[in-house]
Coordinates of C-alpha atoms in Angstrom, one line a residue:
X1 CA -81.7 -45.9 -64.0
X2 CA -80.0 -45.8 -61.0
X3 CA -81.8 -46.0 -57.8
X4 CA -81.2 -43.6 -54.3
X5 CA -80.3 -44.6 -51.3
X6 CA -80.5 -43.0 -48.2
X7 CA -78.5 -44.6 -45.6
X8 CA -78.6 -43.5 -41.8
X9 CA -75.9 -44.5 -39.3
X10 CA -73.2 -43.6 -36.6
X11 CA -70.6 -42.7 -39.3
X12 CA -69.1 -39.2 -37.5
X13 CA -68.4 -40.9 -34.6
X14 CA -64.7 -41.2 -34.2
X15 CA -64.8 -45.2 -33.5
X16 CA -63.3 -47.4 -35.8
X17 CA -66.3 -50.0 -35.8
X18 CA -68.6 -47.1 -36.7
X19 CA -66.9 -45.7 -39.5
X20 CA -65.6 -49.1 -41.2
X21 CA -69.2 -50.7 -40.8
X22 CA -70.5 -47.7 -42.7
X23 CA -68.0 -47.9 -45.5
X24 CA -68.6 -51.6 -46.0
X25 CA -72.6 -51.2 -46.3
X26 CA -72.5 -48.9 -48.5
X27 CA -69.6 -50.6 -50.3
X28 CA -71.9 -53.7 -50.8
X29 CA -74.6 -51.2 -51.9
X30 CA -72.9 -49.4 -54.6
X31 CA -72.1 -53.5 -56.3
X32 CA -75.9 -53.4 -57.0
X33 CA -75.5 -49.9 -59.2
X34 CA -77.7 -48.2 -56.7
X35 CA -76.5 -43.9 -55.7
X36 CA -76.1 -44.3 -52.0
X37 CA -75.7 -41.3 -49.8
X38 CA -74.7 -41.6 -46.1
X39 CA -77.3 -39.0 -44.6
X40 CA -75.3 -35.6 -43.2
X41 CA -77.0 -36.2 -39.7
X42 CA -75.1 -34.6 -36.9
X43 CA -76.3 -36.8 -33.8
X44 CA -74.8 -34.2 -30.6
X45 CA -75.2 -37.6 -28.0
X46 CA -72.7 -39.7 -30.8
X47 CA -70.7 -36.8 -30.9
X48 CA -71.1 -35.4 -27.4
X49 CA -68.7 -39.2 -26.1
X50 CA -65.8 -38.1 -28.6
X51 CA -65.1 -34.5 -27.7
X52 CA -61.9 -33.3 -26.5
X53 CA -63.3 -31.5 -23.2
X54 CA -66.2 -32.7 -21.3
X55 CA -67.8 -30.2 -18.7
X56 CA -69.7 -31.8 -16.4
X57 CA -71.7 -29.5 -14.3
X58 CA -72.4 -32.1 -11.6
X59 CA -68.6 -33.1 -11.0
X60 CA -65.4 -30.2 -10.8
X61 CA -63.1 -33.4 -11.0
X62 CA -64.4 -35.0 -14.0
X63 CA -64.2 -31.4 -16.2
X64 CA -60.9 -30.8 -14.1
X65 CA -59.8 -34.4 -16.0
X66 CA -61.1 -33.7 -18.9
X67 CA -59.3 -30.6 -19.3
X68 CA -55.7 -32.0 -18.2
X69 CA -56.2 -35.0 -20.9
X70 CA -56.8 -32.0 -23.4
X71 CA -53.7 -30.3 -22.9
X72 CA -51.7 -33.3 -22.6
X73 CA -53.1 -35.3 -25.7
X74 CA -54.0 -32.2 -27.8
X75 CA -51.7 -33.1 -30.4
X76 CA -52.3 -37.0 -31.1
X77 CA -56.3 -36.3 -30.6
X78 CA -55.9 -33.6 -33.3
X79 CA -53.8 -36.0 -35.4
X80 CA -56.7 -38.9 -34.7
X81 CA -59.5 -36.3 -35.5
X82 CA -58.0 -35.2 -38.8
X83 CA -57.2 -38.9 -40.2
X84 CA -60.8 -39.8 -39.1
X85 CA -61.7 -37.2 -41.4
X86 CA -60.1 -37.6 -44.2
X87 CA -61.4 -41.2 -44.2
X88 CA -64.6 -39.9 -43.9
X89 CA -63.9 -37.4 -47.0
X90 CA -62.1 -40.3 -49.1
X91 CA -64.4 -42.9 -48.5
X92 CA -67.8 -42.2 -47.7
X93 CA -70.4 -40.7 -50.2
X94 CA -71.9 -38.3 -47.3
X95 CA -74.5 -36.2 -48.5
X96 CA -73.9 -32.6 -49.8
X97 CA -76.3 -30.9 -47.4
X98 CA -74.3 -28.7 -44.7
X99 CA -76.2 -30.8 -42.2
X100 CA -79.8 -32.2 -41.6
X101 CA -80.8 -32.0 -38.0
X102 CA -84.1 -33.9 -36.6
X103 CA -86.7 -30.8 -37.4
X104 CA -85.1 -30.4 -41.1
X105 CA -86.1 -33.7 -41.6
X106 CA -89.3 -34.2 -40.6
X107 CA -89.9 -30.9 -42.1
X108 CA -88.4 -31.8 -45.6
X109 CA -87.1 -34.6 -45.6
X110 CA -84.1 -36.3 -48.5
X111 CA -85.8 -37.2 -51.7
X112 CA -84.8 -41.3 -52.4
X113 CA -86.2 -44.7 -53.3
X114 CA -85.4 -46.2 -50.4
X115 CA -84.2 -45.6 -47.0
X116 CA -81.9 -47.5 -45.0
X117 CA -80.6 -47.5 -41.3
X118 CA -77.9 -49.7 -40.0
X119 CA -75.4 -51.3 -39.1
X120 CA -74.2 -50.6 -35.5
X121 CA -76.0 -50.0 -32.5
X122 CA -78.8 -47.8 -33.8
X123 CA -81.2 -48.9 -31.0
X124 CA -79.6 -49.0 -28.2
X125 CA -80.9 -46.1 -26.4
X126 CA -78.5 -45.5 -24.0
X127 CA -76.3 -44.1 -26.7
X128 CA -79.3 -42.2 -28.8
X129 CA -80.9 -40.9 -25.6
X130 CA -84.4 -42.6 -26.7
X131 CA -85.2 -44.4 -30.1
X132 CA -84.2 -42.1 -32.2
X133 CA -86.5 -41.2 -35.1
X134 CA -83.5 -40.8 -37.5
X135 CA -82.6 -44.4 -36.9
X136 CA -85.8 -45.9 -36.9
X137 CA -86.5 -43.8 -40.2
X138 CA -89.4 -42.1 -38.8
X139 CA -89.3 -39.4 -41.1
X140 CA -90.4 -38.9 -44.9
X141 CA -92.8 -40.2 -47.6
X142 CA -95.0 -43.2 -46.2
X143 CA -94.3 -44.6 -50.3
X144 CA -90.3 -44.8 -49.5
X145 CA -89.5 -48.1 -48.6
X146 CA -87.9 -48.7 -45.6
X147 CA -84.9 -51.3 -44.4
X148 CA -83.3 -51.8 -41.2
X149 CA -79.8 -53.7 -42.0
X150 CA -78.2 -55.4 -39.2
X151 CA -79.5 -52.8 -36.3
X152 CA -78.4 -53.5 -32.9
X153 CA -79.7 -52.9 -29.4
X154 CA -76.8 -53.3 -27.8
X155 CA -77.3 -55.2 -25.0
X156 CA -79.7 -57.7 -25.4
X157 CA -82.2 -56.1 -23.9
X158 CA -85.3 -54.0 -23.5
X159 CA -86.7 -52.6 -20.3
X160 CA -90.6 -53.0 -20.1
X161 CA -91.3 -49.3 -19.9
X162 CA -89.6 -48.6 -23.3
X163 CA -91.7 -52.0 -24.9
X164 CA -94.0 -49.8 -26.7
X165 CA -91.9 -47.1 -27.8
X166 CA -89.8 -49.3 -29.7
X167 CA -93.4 -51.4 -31.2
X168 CA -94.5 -47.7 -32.4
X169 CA -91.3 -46.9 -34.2
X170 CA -90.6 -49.7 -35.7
X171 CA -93.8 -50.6 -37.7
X172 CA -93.0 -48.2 -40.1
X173 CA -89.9 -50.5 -41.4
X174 CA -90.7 -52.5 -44.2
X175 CA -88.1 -55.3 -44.2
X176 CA -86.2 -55.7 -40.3
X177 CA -82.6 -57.3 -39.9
X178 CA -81.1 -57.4 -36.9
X179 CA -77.3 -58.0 -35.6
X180 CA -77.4 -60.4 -32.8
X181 CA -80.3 -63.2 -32.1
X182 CA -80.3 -61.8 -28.7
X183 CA -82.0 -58.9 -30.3
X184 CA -84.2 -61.0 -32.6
X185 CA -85.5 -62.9 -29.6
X186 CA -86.5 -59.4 -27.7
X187 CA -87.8 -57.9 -30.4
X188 CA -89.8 -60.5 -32.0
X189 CA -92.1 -60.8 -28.9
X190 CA -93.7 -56.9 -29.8
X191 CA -93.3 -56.9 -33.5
X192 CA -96.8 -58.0 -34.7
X193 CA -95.7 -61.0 -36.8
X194 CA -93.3 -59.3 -38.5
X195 CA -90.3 -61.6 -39.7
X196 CA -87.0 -60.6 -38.5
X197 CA -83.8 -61.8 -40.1
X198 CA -80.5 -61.8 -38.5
X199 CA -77.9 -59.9 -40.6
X200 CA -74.0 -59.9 -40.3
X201 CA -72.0 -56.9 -39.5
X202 CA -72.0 -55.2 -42.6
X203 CA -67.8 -55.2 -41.9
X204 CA -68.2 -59.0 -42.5
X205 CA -70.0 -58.9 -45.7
X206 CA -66.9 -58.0 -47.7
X207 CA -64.2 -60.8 -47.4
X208 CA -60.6 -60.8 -46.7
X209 CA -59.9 -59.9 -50.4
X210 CA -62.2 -57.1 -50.5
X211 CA -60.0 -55.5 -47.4
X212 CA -56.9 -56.3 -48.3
X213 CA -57.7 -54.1 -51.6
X214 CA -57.9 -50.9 -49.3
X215 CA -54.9 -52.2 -47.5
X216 CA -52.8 -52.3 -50.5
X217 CA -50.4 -48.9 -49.4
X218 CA -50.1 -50.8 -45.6
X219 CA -47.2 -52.1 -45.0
X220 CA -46.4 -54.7 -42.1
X221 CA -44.4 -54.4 -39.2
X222 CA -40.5 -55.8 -39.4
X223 CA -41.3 -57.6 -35.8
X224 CA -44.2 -59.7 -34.5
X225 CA -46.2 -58.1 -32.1
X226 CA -49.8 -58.5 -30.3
X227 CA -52.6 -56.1 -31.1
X228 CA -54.6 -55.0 -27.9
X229 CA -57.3 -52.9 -28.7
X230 CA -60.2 -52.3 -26.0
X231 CA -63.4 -50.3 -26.1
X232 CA -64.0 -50.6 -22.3
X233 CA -61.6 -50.4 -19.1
X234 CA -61.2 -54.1 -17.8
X235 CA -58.0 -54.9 -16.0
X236 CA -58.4 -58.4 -16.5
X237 CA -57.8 -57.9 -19.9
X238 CA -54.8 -56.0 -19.2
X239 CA -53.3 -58.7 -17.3
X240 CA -54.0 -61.4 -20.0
X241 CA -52.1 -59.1 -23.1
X242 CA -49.4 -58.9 -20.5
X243 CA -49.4 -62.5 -19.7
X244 CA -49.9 -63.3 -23.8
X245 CA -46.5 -61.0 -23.9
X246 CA -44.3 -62.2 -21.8
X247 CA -45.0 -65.7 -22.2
X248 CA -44.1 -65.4 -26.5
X249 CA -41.7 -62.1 -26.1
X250 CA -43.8 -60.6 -28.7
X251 CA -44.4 -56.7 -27.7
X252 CA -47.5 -54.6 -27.8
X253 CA -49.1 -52.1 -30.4
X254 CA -51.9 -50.3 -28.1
X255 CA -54.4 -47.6 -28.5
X256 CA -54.4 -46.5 -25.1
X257 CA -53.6 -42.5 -24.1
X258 CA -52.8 -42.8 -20.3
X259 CA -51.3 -46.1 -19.8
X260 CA -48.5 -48.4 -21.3
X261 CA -47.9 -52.0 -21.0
X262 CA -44.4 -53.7 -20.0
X263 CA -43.2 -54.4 -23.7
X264 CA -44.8 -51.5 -25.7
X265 CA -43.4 -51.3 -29.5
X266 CA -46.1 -48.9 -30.4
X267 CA -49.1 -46.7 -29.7
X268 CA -51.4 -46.4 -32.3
X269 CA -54.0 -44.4 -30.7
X270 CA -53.2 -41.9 -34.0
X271 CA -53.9 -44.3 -36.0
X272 CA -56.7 -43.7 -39.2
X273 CA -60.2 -46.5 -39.5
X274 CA -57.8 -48.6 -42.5
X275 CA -54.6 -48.2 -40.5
X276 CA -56.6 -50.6 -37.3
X277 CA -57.5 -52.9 -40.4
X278 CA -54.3 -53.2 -41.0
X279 CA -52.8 -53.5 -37.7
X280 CA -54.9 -56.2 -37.2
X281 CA -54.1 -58.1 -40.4
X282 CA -50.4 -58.3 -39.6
X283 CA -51.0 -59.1 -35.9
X284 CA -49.6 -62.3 -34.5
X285 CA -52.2 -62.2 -31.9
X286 CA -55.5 -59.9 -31.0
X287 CA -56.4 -59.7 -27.7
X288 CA -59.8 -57.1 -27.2
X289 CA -63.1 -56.4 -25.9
X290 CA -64.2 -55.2 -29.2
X291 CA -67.2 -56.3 -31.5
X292 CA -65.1 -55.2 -34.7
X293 CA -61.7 -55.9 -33.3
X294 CA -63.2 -59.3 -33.1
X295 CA -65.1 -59.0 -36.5
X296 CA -61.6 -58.4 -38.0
X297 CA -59.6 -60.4 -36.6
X298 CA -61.9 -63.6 -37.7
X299 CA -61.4 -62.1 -41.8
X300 CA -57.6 -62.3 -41.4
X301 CA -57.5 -65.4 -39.6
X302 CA -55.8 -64.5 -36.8
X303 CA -55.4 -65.6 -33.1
X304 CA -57.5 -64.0 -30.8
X305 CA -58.9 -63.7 -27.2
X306 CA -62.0 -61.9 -26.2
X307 CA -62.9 -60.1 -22.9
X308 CA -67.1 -59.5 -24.0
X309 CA -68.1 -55.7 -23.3
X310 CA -69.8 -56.1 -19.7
X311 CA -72.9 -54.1 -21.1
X312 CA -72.9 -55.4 -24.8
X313 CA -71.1 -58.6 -25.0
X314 CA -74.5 -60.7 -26.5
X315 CA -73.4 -59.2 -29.8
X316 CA -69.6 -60.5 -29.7
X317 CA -71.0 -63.8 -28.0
X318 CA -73.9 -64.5 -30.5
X319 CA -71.3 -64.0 -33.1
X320 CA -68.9 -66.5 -31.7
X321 CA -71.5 -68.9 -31.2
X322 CA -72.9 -68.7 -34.7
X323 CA -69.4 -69.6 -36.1
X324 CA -68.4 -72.5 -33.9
X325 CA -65.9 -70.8 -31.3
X326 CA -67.2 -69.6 -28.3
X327 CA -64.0 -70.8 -26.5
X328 CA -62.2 -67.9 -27.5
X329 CA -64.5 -65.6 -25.1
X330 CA -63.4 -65.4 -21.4
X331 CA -64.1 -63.0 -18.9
X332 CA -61.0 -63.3 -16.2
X333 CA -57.7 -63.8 -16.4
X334 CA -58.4 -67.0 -14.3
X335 CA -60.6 -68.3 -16.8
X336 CA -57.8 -67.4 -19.5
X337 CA -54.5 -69.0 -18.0
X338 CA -56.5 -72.5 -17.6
X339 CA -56.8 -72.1 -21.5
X340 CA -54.2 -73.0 -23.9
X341 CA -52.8 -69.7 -25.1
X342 CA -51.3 -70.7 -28.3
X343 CA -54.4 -73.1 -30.0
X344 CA -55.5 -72.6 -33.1
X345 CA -58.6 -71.8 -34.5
X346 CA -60.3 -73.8 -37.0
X347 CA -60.6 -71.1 -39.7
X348 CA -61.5 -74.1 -42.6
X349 CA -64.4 -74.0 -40.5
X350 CA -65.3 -71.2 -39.6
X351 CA -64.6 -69.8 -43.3
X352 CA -67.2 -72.1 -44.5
X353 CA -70.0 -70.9 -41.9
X354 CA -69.0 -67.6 -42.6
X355 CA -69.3 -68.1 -46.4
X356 CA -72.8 -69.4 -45.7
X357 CA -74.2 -66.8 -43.6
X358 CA -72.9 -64.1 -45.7
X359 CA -74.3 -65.2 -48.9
X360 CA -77.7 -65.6 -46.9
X361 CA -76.9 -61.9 -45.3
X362 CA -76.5 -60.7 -49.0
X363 CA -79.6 -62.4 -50.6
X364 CA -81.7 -61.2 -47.7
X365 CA -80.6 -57.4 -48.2
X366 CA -81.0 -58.0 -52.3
X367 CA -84.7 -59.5 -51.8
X368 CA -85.3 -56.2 -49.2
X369 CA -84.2 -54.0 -52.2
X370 CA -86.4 -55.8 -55.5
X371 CA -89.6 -55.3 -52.7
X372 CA -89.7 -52.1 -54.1
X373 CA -91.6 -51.3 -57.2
X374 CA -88.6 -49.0 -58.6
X375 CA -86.1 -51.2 -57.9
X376 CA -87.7 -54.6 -60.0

């Protein structure tokens, strides 16, 4: 008989990471012949950052902004909206509810065997406001077990006043993964003796084969070109795609609204979750703040440079470290130009760590499920 799944995540936010780390969890999930349904939780502070007009009450300029963006970029931000959609539609298995909200489920909460929350920054509660009880799976049957995959704080840490929140909600998870060992270390000091294992990205679970599946109706670009995707404004970044450009003469594909660089071929800020997949997999070089531009760019092999997000680099770092290649993180421009531009990476390497620790991700998460008596 097949076993239900209830999976809780950031999957309506309109990020790429979000919405491709979903897919790929509960792609991995579905291999074991378990029903997996991506909980219909509208979060209003995940959705609240990707809205088209933000009025702030405290600042006429910022909703003044806001409001000019609209107008200008109404167009490609419906265009973005709609293909994040459709993704959504295609390839998640969201459930059929019209929504749940926070009372519904405390009040009745989704029937299933077990209950999962991950990947992504789930814990970091400058994005949920507070440990969320959704994401923490602080709602339901005391008999449903209970897994956090891969859950991240963000940025490595924990102020003291929110120690015990976080010891109260998370008891109540059976088996507890983590992203980054930054978190494990912070965590593990107010966790009781509970063992915590450190997960990959779900994105990384699947290999290069397993993408290049849903990137079969992709087709490459005729010229070479660097990717430049950033989550976070950082002008030294800017200045190393621009010195990465002009030093090969390989132009730009960008995801940027307001601002171009010298030798743009394309702006793909239109472009749908497996269209950035792609972009990256044909990219002659990927240069990005990005956790999952990173994450990507190590499946296809590519050559890339990383600018670590100011507030939560530790994951992109702890990643880098576990697979041998920490060099190809810098934070200035300085620190890039004493670097030599065009080295390669040791992906021989690398493939075999990653081979390793994704075999010990899966067998981890396979172990979490047989705990459960219905899923022997």
């Amino acid at each position: 008989m097949v076993k239900k799944v209830i999976l809780t995540t950031f999957f309506m936010a309109e990020n790429y990471g979000a919405v491709l780390q979903a897919y790929a969890l509960q792609s991995v999930l579905q291999q074991k012949d378990l029903h997996i349904e991506v909980l219909n939780y509208r979060d209003s502070d995940i959705e609240d950052v990707y809205r088209r007009i933000h009025l702030n009450h405290k600042s006429l300029w910022i909703t003044l902004c806001s409001c000019i963006s609209y107008l200008l970029f109404w167009r490609k931000n419906k265009i973005r909206h709609e293909k994040f959609k459709k993704f959504r539609d295609s390839y998640l298995q969201v459930g059929k509810e019209e929504y749940w909200s926070a009372e519904t489920l405390m009040k009745n909460p989704p029937q299933a065997d077990v209950y999962i929350t991950g990947s992504d920054q789930v814990w970091n509660t400058l994005i949920t406001k507070g440990l969320s009880d959704v994401y923490t799976l602080n709602f339901g049957s005391e008999e449903v077990r209970r897994i956090a995959y891969a859950a991240s704080i963000g940025n490595g840490q924990i102020v003291p006043e929110q120690v015990e929140l976080f010891r109260e909600k998370i008891k109540i998870i059976d088996d507890l993964s983590v992203r980054e060992d930054t978190a494990k270390e912070v965590l593990g000091q107010f966790v009781d003796g509970k063992k915590i294992f450190v997960a990959l990205d779900p994105v990384l679970l699947r290999d290069k084969s397993d993408w290049e599946k849903d990137l079969a109706g992709f087709e490459s670009k005729e010229e070479k070109y660097i990717l430049a995707y950033h989550v976070e404004k950082n002008e030294e970044y800017r200045k190393t795609v621009e010195e990465v450009s002009k030093k090969f003469g390989f132009k730009v594909i960008h995801f940027e609204k307001w601002k171009r660089y010298w030798n743009t071929l394309n702006n793909a800020y239109t472009a749908g979750p497996l269209e950035f997949v792609s972009l990256i997999q044909h990219a002659e070089y990927v240069i990005t703040n990005s956790f999952h531009g990173t994450a990507f760019s190590i499946i296809f092999h590519k050559k890339f440079w990383v600018f670590p997000h100011r507030q939560t680099g530790s994951r992109v770092n702890d990643l880098l470290s576990l697979l041998g290649i920490s060099e190809r993180a810098v934070q200035t421009f300085e620190e890039f130009s004493s670097k030599d531009y065009d080295s390669e990476i040791d992906y021989v390497r690398v493939e075999k760590i990653l081979t390793q620790e994704r075999k010990k991700s899966l067998e981890w998460l396979e172990n979490a499920l047989k705990k459960s008596d219905d899923l022997k």
